Coordinates of C-alpha atoms and ligand atoms in Angstrom, one line a residue:
M1 CA 0.7 -21.0 4.6
A2 CA 3.4 -18.3 5.3
T3 CA 2.7 -15.1 5.4
S4 CA 3.7 -12.5 2.8
S5 CA 4.9 -9.2 3.8
I6 CA 4.2 -8.0 0.0
P7 CA 0.6 -6.2 0.5
Y8 CA -2.2 -8.0 -0.9
W9 CA -2.7 -5.1 -3.7
W10 CA 0.3 -5.8 -4.9
E11 CA -0.5 -8.4 -6.6
A12 CA -2.7 -7.4 -9.0
A13 CA -1.3 -3.8 -9.5
P14 CA 2.5 -3.9 -7.9
P15 CA 4.4 -0.3 -8.2
A16 CA 5.8 0.4 -11.2
A17 CA 9.7 1.0 -11.9
L18 CA 9.8 3.5 -14.3
P19 CA 11.7 4.1 -16.5
Q20 CA 14.9 6.3 -15.5
V21 CA 14.3 9.6 -18.3
A22 CA 16.0 13.1 -18.3
V23 CA 15.7 15.5 -15.7
K24 CA 14.8 18.2 -17.0
R25 CA 17.1 21.2 -15.2
K26 CA 14.0 23.8 -15.3
C27 CA 10.8 24.0 -15.3
D28 CA 7.2 25.3 -13.6
V29 CA 7.1 22.7 -10.6
V30 CA 8.9 20.4 -8.7
I31 CA 6.8 18.1 -7.1
V32 CA 8.1 16.1 -4.2
G33 CA 6.3 12.7 -3.5
A34 CA 4.4 10.6 -6.3
G35 CA 1.6 9.3 -3.4
Y36 CA -2.3 10.4 -4.4
T37 CA -1.2 13.9 -3.5
G38 CA 1.8 14.2 -6.1
L39 CA 0.3 12.4 -8.5
S40 CA -3.0 14.4 -8.6
A41 CA -1.5 18.2 -7.7
G42 CA 1.1 17.4 -11.1
L43 CA -2.1 16.1 -13.3
T44 CA -4.4 19.2 -12.2
L45 CA -1.2 21.4 -13.3
A46 CA -0.2 19.2 -16.3
R47 CA -3.1 19.5 -17.2
A48 CA -3.2 23.6 -16.4
G49 CA -0.2 23.6 -19.1
R50 CA 2.7 23.7 -16.8
D51 CA 5.5 21.7 -16.5
V52 CA 5.8 19.3 -13.7
Q53 CA 8.4 17.3 -11.8
I54 CA 7.1 14.7 -9.7
F55 CA 9.8 13.3 -7.7
D56 CA 9.7 10.0 -5.7
R57 CA 12.8 8.3 -3.2
Q58 CA 10.9 5.6 -4.1
R59 CA 8.5 3.6 -6.5
P60 CA 5.3 6.5 -7.6
G61 CA 2.9 4.5 -5.2
E62 CA 4.9 2.1 -3.0
G63 CA 4.2 4.8 0.0
A64 CA 1.2 5.2 1.2
S65 CA -1.4 5.5 -1.3
S66 CA -0.8 1.3 -2.4
R67 CA -0.1 0.0 1.3
N68 CA -3.6 1.7 2.4
G69 CA -7.2 -0.4 3.3
G70 CA -9.1 1.6 1.0
I71 CA -11.7 2.7 2.6
A72 CA -13.1 5.9 1.1
S73 CA -14.5 8.4 4.1
G74 CA -12.9 11.2 3.8
N75 CA -12.4 11.1 7.6
L76 CA -12.4 13.7 10.1
R77 CA -11.1 12.2 13.5
P78 CA -11.7 15.1 15.9
S79 CA -15.6 15.0 16.8
Y80 CA -17.9 18.3 15.5
R81 CA -18.0 19.3 18.7
Q82 CA -13.8 18.7 19.0
M83 CA -13.3 20.8 16.0
V84 CA -15.7 23.0 16.9
R85 CA -14.4 24.3 20.2
R86 CA -10.6 23.6 18.9
F87 CA -11.1 25.9 15.3
G88 CA -14.7 28.1 15.8
E89 CA -17.9 27.0 14.7
V90 CA -17.6 28.3 11.5
R91 CA -14.7 26.1 10.3
A92 CA -15.7 23.4 12.5
T93 CA -18.7 23.4 10.1
A94 CA -16.9 24.1 6.7
L95 CA -14.1 21.1 7.3
Q96 CA -17.2 18.8 7.7
A97 CA -19.0 20.6 4.6
E98 CA -15.3 20.3 2.5
A99 CA -15.2 16.2 4.3
K100 CA -18.2 16.1 2.1
L101 CA -17.5 17.6 -1.5
A102 CA -13.9 15.6 -1.7
R103 CA -15.9 12.2 -0.8
E104 CA -18.1 13.5 -3.9
D105 CA -15.6 14.7 -5.4
L106 CA -13.0 11.3 -5.7
A107 CA -16.3 9.9 -6.7
D108 CA -16.7 11.8 -9.9
F109 CA -13.0 11.4 -11.3
I110 CA -12.9 7.7 -11.0
G111 CA -16.1 8.2 -13.2
R112 CA -14.4 10.7 -15.1
E113 CA -11.0 8.9 -15.9
A114 CA -12.1 5.7 -16.4
I115 CA -10.8 4.2 -13.6
D116 CA -11.0 0.7 -13.0
C117 CA -9.3 0.7 -8.7
E118 CA -13.5 -0.8 -7.8
F119 CA -14.9 2.1 -6.4
Q120 CA -18.1 0.7 -4.7
I121 CA -20.1 2.9 -2.7
A122 CA -21.2 0.1 -0.4
G123 CA -21.4 2.2 3.1
R124 CA -19.9 2.1 6.4
F125 CA -20.9 0.7 9.8
S126 CA -19.0 2.0 12.1
G127 CA -19.1 -0.3 15.3
A128 CA -19.9 1.4 19.2
A129 CA -17.5 -0.1 21.8
T130 CA -19.3 1.0 24.3
A131 CA -23.6 1.7 25.2
S132 CA -22.3 5.3 25.8
A133 CA -20.4 4.9 22.6
Y134 CA -24.0 4.0 21.0
E135 CA -25.4 6.8 21.5
G136 CA -22.9 9.3 20.6
L137 CA -23.3 7.5 17.5
A138 CA -27.0 7.6 17.2
R139 CA -26.7 11.3 17.7
E140 CA -23.7 11.5 14.6
A141 CA -26.3 9.5 12.7
D142 CA -28.7 12.1 13.3
M143 CA -26.4 15.4 12.6
L144 CA -25.5 13.8 9.5
R145 CA -28.6 13.4 8.7
K146 CA -30.0 16.6 9.5
N147 CA -26.1 19.1 8.7
L148 CA -25.4 18.0 6.0
A149 CA -27.7 15.9 4.4
I150 CA -26.1 12.6 5.2
D151 CA -27.9 9.0 4.6
A152 CA -27.0 7.6 7.8
Y153 CA -27.9 5.5 10.9
A154 CA -28.0 3.8 14.2
V155 CA -28.3 -0.2 14.4
P156 CA -28.7 -1.2 18.0
R157 CA -27.6 -4.5 18.4
G158 CA -30.2 -6.6 19.0
E159 CA -29.8 -5.5 14.5
Q160 CA -26.5 -6.6 14.6
R161 CA -26.1 -9.0 12.4
R162 CA -27.7 -8.2 10.1
V163 CA -25.2 -5.0 8.9
L164 CA -22.2 -7.2 9.9
G165 CA -21.4 -11.1 11.8
T166 CA -20.4 -10.2 14.7
D167 CA -22.5 -9.6 18.9
F168 CA -19.0 -8.0 19.9
Y169 CA -20.1 -4.0 19.4
H170 CA -22.7 -2.5 21.5
G171 CA -24.5 -1.1 18.5
G172 CA -23.2 0.8 15.6
M173 CA -24.5 3.6 13.3
V174 CA -24.3 3.0 9.0
R175 CA -23.8 5.6 6.9
N176 CA -24.2 4.9 3.6
D177 CA -21.3 7.8 1.9
I178 CA -18.6 6.1 2.3
G179 CA -17.3 3.6 -0.5
G180 CA -14.3 1.0 -1.1
L181 CA -11.6 0.8 -4.0
H182 CA -8.2 -1.0 -4.9
P183 CA -6.3 2.0 -3.7
A184 CA -3.3 0.3 -5.2
K185 CA -5.7 -0.2 -9.2
L186 CA -6.8 4.2 -8.0
H187 CA -2.6 4.7 -7.4
R188 CA -1.8 3.9 -10.5
G189 CA -5.1 5.2 -12.9
M190 CA -3.0 8.2 -11.0
L191 CA 0.2 7.4 -11.9
Q192 CA -1.4 6.9 -15.7
A193 CA -3.2 10.2 -16.0
A194 CA -1.2 12.3 -14.8
Q195 CA 1.7 11.2 -17.2
K196 CA -0.6 10.8 -20.2
A197 CA -1.7 14.9 -19.1
G198 CA 2.4 15.4 -19.5
A199 CA 3.6 15.8 -16.2
T200 CA 7.1 13.8 -15.8
V201 CA 6.6 11.5 -12.9
H202 CA 10.9 10.0 -12.2
G203 CA 10.6 7.3 -10.1
E204 CA 13.6 6.1 -6.8
T205 CA 15.0 10.3 -7.8
A206 CA 14.8 11.4 -3.4
V207 CA 14.8 15.3 -3.6
L208 CA 17.7 15.6 -1.8
G209 CA 17.0 19.8 -0.9
F210 CA 15.7 23.1 -1.7
R211 CA 16.2 27.0 -1.8
A212 CA 14.3 29.4 -2.4
K213 CA 16.1 32.1 -5.6
D214 CA 15.1 35.8 -6.2
A215 CA 12.2 33.6 -8.7
G216 CA 11.4 30.2 -7.3
F217 CA 13.9 28.0 -6.0
E218 CA 16.2 25.9 -7.3
I219 CA 15.6 21.8 -6.3
E220 CA 18.6 19.5 -5.5
T221 CA 17.7 15.9 -6.6
A222 CA 19.6 12.8 -6.5
R223 CA 20.0 13.0 -10.0
G224 CA 20.6 17.0 -10.5
M225 CA 19.6 20.7 -9.6
V226 CA 16.9 21.7 -10.9
Q227 CA 15.1 25.3 -10.8
A228 CA 11.3 25.9 -10.4
D229 CA 8.8 29.0 -10.0
H230 CA 6.7 27.0 -7.9
V231 CA 8.0 23.5 -5.0
I232 CA 5.0 20.8 -3.5
V233 CA 5.4 18.7 -0.9
G234 CA 3.4 15.3 -1.0
T235 CA 5.4 13.2 0.7
N236 CA 3.0 13.1 4.2
G237 CA 3.9 9.9 6.5
Y238 CA 7.4 9.3 4.6
T239 CA 8.8 12.7 4.5
D240 CA 12.3 12.3 5.4
G241 CA 15.0 14.5 7.0
V242 CA 15.3 17.1 3.5
D243 CA 12.3 19.0 5.5
P244 CA 13.6 19.0 9.0
W245 CA 10.7 21.7 9.7
L246 CA 7.7 19.3 8.5
R247 CA 9.3 16.8 10.3
R248 CA 8.5 18.0 13.4
R249 CA 4.6 18.4 12.9
L250 CA 3.7 15.1 11.6
V251 CA 4.9 12.1 13.6
P252 CA 4.6 8.6 11.2
V253 CA 3.0 6.6 12.7
R254 CA 2.3 2.5 10.9
S255 CA -0.6 1.0 10.3
R256 CA -1.2 -2.6 9.7
I257 CA -3.3 -4.3 7.6
I258 CA -3.4 -8.6 7.1
V259 CA -4.8 -10.6 5.1
T260 CA -7.0 -13.9 5.6
A261 CA -7.0 -16.7 2.5
P262 CA -10.3 -16.7 1.0
L263 CA -13.8 -17.4 2.8
S264 CA -16.1 -20.2 1.8
N265 CA -19.6 -17.5 0.5
N266 CA -21.6 -19.3 3.3
L267 CA -18.6 -18.1 5.6
M268 CA -18.6 -14.5 4.0
A269 CA -22.6 -13.6 3.2
E270 CA -22.0 -13.8 7.5
L271 CA -20.0 -12.5 8.6
M272 CA -20.1 -9.0 6.3
P273 CA -23.5 -9.8 5.1
K274 CA -24.1 -6.2 3.1
R275 CA -20.0 -6.1 2.3
V276 CA -19.8 -3.0 4.4
M277 CA -16.2 -0.9 5.5
C278 CA -16.0 -0.6 8.6
S279 CA -14.2 0.7 11.6
E280 CA -15.0 1.2 15.9
T281 CA -15.4 3.6 18.3
R282 CA -12.1 2.3 20.6
K283 CA -9.7 4.2 20.9
L284 CA -7.2 2.9 19.1
H285 CA -9.9 1.5 16.5
Y286 CA -9.6 -1.6 13.5
Y287 CA -10.9 -0.8 10.1
Y288 CA -11.8 -3.7 8.2
R289 CA -13.0 -4.0 4.5
P290 CA -14.2 -7.4 2.3
S291 CA -11.8 -8.1 -0.5
P292 CA -12.9 -6.3 -3.7
D293 CA -13.6 -9.9 -4.3
G294 CA -15.7 -10.4 -1.9
T295 CA -12.9 -13.5 -0.6
R296 CA -11.1 -13.0 2.4
I297 CA -10.7 -9.7 4.7
V298 CA -8.8 -7.2 5.4
F299 CA -8.2 -6.2 8.4
G300 CA -6.1 -3.0 9.8
G301 CA -5.1 -1.3 12.7
R302 CA -2.4 -0.1 14.6
D303 CA 1.2 -1.9 14.1
G304 CA 2.7 -0.2 17.5
T305 CA 6.4 -0.5 15.7
I306 CA 8.4 2.4 15.3
A307 CA 11.4 0.0 13.8
G308 CA 11.8 -3.8 12.6
E309 CA 9.3 -6.2 11.8
P310 CA 7.7 -8.4 14.3
A311 CA 5.9 -11.1 14.1
W312 CA 3.8 -10.3 17.4
P313 CA 2.3 -7.1 15.7
T314 CA 0.3 -10.1 12.8
D315 CA -0.1 -12.0 16.2
N316 CA -2.3 -9.0 17.8
L317 CA -4.6 -8.3 14.5
R318 CA -4.9 -11.7 14.3
R319 CA -6.9 -11.5 17.4
A320 CA -8.1 -8.9 17.5
L321 CA -10.0 -10.3 14.0
T322 CA -11.1 -13.2 16.2
D323 CA -12.4 -11.1 18.9
I324 CA -14.9 -9.6 16.6
F325 CA -15.3 -12.6 14.5
P326 CA -14.1 -15.4 17.3
V327 CA -15.8 -17.6 13.9
L328 CA -12.1 -17.5 12.2
D329 CA -10.0 -18.2 14.9
G330 CA -7.1 -20.7 13.3
V331 CA -7.6 -19.0 9.9
D332 CA -5.0 -18.5 7.5
I333 CA -3.4 -14.9 6.9
T334 CA -2.0 -15.4 3.5
H335 CA -0.5 -11.8 3.6
S336 CA 0.8 -8.5 6.8
W337 CA 2.1 -5.2 6.0
F338 CA 2.4 -1.8 7.4
G339 CA 2.7 1.7 6.2
N340 CA 3.1 5.3 7.6
V341 CA 0.1 7.0 8.5
A342 CA 0.8 11.0 9.1
M343 CA -0.4 12.3 12.4
N344 CA -0.7 16.1 13.6
R345 CA -1.7 17.4 16.8
D346 CA -4.6 18.3 15.7
M347 CA -5.6 16.0 13.2
V348 CA -6.7 17.8 10.4
P349 CA -5.6 17.6 7.9
R350 CA -3.7 21.0 6.2
I351 CA -2.4 22.9 3.0
F352 CA 0.0 24.6 3.8
S353 CA 2.6 27.2 2.5
R354 CA 6.2 28.7 4.1
H355 CA 8.3 30.1 2.5
G356 CA 6.2 29.9 -0.6
M357 CA 6.7 26.7 -1.0
R358 CA 3.2 24.6 -0.6
Y359 CA 2.8 21.7 1.3
A360 CA -0.7 18.9 1.8
A361 CA -0.2 16.8 4.8
G362 CA -1.5 14.9 7.7
Y363 CA -4.5 12.8 6.5
C364 CA -4.2 11.3 9.7
G365 CA -5.1 7.0 8.4
S366 CA -7.5 9.3 5.5
G367 CA -6.1 10.0 2.9
V368 CA -8.0 8.1 -0.2
V369 CA -10.4 11.1 0.2
W370 CA -8.2 13.4 1.3
A371 CA -4.5 13.5 -0.8
R372 CA -6.3 13.5 -3.9
W373 CA -8.9 16.3 -2.8
A374 CA -5.5 18.4 -0.3
G375 CA -3.3 17.7 -4.3
Q376 CA -5.5 19.7 -6.5
K377 CA -6.4 21.9 -4.2
A378 CA -2.6 23.0 -3.5
A379 CA -2.4 22.6 -7.3
W380 CA -4.9 25.0 -8.1
Q381 CA -3.8 28.0 -5.7
V382 CA -0.4 27.2 -7.5
L383 CA -2.1 28.6 -10.2
G384 CA -3.5 31.2 -8.8
D385 CA -7.8 29.6 -9.5
A386 CA -9.5 30.6 -6.9
R387 CA -11.2 26.7 -6.4
G388 CA -8.3 26.6 -4.4
Q389 CA -8.9 28.2 -1.8
S390 CA -10.4 25.5 1.5
A391 CA -11.2 25.1 5.0
L392 CA -7.7 23.1 5.2
D393 CA -6.1 25.4 4.2
F394 CA -5.1 27.4 7.6
R395 CA -2.0 28.5 9.8
P396 CA 0.6 24.9 9.6
P397 CA -0.1 22.2 13.0
A398 CA 2.4 22.7 15.8
A399 CA 5.7 21.1 15.8
V400 CA 5.5 17.3 18.5
P401 CA 6.9 19.0 21.5
L402 CA 10.2 16.5 21.8
F403 CA 9.9 15.3 18.1
N404 CA 12.3 15.1 15.3
G405 CA 11.8 12.3 14.1
K406 CA 12.0 9.4 15.3
A407 CA 7.7 8.5 17.1
W408 CA 9.9 7.5 20.9
F409 CA 7.3 7.9 22.3
L410 CA 4.7 5.6 20.1
P411 CA 5.4 2.6 21.9
V412 CA 4.0 4.5 25.7
V413 CA 1.4 6.1 23.7
F414 CA -0.1 2.7 22.4
A415 CA -0.2 1.3 25.8
W416 CA -2.1 4.1 27.5
L417 CA -4.7 4.0 24.9
T418 CA -4.6 0.3 25.4
L419 CA -5.0 0.4 27.9
Q420 CA -8.2 2.2 28.3
D421 CA -9.5 0.1 25.9
R422 CA -9.4 -3.2 27.8
L423 CA -11.0 -1.5 30.7
N424 CA -13.2 -0.2 28.3
H425 CA -14.3 -3.3 26.6
P426 CA -12.3 -7.1 28.6
R427 CA -10.9 -9.2 25.7
R428 CA -12.5 -12.8 25.5
P429 CA -9.9 -15.7 26.8
R430 CA -7.2 -16.8 24.6
R431 CA -8.4 -20.5 23.6
Q432 CA -5.7 -22.9 25.8
A433 CA -4.1 -25.4 23.1
G434 CA -5.7 -28.2 23.3
A435 CA -9.2 -26.6 25.1
P436 CA -12.2 -28.1 23.0
Ligands
FAD501 C1 -1.9 0.2 6.1 C2 -3.0 1.8 5.8 C3 -3.8 2.0 5.7 C4 -4.0 3.1 6.3 N1 -5.6 2.8 5.6 C5 -6.8 4.0 4.3 C6 -8.0 4.2 4.8 O1 -8.6 2.8 4.4 N2 -8.5 4.6 3.8 C7 -7.8 5.8 3.6 O2 -8.7 7.1 3.7 N3 -6.4 5.9 4.4 C8 -6.0 5.1 4.6 N4 -4.6 5.2 4.3 C9 -3.8 6.3 4.6 C10 -3.6 7.0 3.1 O3 -3.1 6.0 2.3 C11 -3.3 8.1 3.2 O4 -3.3 9.5 3.8 C12 -2.1 8.3 1.3 O5 -1.7 7.6 0.5 C13 -1.6 10.1 1.7 O6 -1.5 9.6 0.2 P1 0.5 10.9 -0.1 O7 0.5 10.2 -1.1 O8 0.3 12.0 0.6 O9 1.3 10.0 0.7 P2 2.1 8.5 0.7 O10 1.5 8.0 -1.0 O11 2.8 8.0 1.0 O12 3.6 9.5 -0.7 C14 4.8 10.0 -0.4 C15 5.5 9.6 -1.2 O13 6.7 10.6 -1.3 C16 7.9 10.0 -1.3 N5 9.1 11.1 -0.4 C17 9.1 11.4 0.6 N6 10.5 12.1 0.8 C18 10.5 12.3 -0.5 C19 12.5 12.3 -1.0 N7 13.0 13.0 0.1 N8 12.1 12.9 -2.0 C20 11.4 12.2 -2.9 N9 11.1 11.6 -2.5 C21 10.1 10.9 -1.1 C22 7.8 8.5 -0.3 O14 8.3 7.9 -1.2 C23 6.4 8.0 -1.0 O15 6.1 7.2 -1.5 C24 -4.4 4.5 4.7 C25 -2.8 4.1 4.9 C26 -1.7 3.0 6.1 C27 0.0 3.5 5.7

C-alpha cells in the first residue's frame, strides 16, 4: 500500500482555501500567522471589539497547527530542577503552575466554544528508557502530586502492560491531566470562532515586511500595505526571512508522524489498553497515541532531515515503532508527513516584545496547549488587560550562534543524541529477510 504524505488529520479537516476578501488599509491589529497562536490572539481581540486582520502565507492551519500529534500536554522540556538553575525558583514554580492552568484552560475553551475536536483527557504514559530514568519519573510523579495536585503515579516495569502493551521500557509514569484531540479539527473550530467574532483572516497572503511609524506600524503584505496600531507575530516554526531577528532565535526542527493502517480491536486492546497518550525519556524521544477513533497508532518523532522528502525518516520511525511493539513488524503505514516545531535555546515557550511588536513562540513541540494560551495572553497584553501577565513573558530567547534560519547543524546534533540513546537502550536486531 502506498504511503500518503498528506497528514492523516486532513482527511477529516483539510486546511481551507479561504475566499480572498479585500485587505483593509487600516486596522487596529495585524497578526502574522493563522495557526493556533494567531487565531487565539485574533479571537480574543475581535471579541474585545478590535478590528483585526490575520495574515498567513499558506492556507490557515497549513503550518504545524493541523499537522501535529494532538497531544495536549503543555509540556515544559526542562525539568523543574533545570528551570530553577536557569531562571530561579520563583519563575520555575510559576512556569509549572501556568502549564497546569493552560491545560485546564484549553479544556474549558473547547467546551465553551463547543469545538468538536474529539478531545479526551485520557492521561499520558511516559516510558523510562533506563532504570535510573524510571527513578526520575517516580520522583516527578511525587512532585506533581504534592506541588500541583496532579493525579500522577509511577508504573513499575512488571505492571507496565496494564497501561501499554510493551516490555520496551523500564516502567514509567502515568499522569491523568493530559489529553488528546484531533488537531486539525481544533484548528478549524478556532478559525470559525475567530471569523465569527469578526476577525478577518487572509489566507495565502504573506506579510513581506513591517516598519514602526510614529504611532503604530506599516505592514507590507502580498496584497498591499496596511497601517495598524499593533502587530502580533505568531509564525513559530514557519518564521521566514521577514523577521531576521526572530529567525535567529527559533530553530525550525522537522518532526514526522506516521500512521498505521487500522488494527483489529483485539490488537489495539493489547497494545493500548488504556488508550493513553505516550511519550518517553529517550533524548530523541518518540510520542504516540491511538487515533481518536481508536483504530490506529499515530507515531511521531524526529524527521532528521532539513530538506526534501527522503524515504528514510519514515523507515526510521517504522523501525522505532516496531522496537516498541514488535508485533507491528510489517504493518502497513498509510500516512507519513512532517512539519516544523520551533526550538529555542532554553526550551521554554515565550511571549515577548521588541520595538513595540509582540511575539508568542518557541513551544518546543508542545504548542497544542501553549500556542493557544500564549496567543490569548499576547492579545490581552495589547488590550492592556491584567490577564496578559504570564510567567512566559520574560527576556526574548537568545540568538542561536552561527544560525540564520538554516539549521545546518541538526544532523550532527541528531547523530550525537542517537548515539547516546543507543548506548543506553540498544535496538533489537533487525529481522533478516526470509527469516521465520
Ligand atoms: C509533526 C508535529 C507534531 C507535533 N505534535 C505535537 C503534539 O502532539 N502536541 C503539542 O502540543 N504540540 C505538537 N506540535 C507542535 C504544535 O503543532 C505547534 O507548537 C503549534 O501548532 C504552533 O502553533 P502556531 O500557531 O504558533 O504556529 P503554526 O501553526 O506553525 O502557524 C504559523 C503560521 O505562520 C505562517 N507564516 C510564517 N511566516 C509568515 C509570513 N511572513 N506571512 C504570513 N504568514 C506567515 C505560516 O504559514 C504558518 O501557517 C507538533 C508539531 C509538529 C510539526
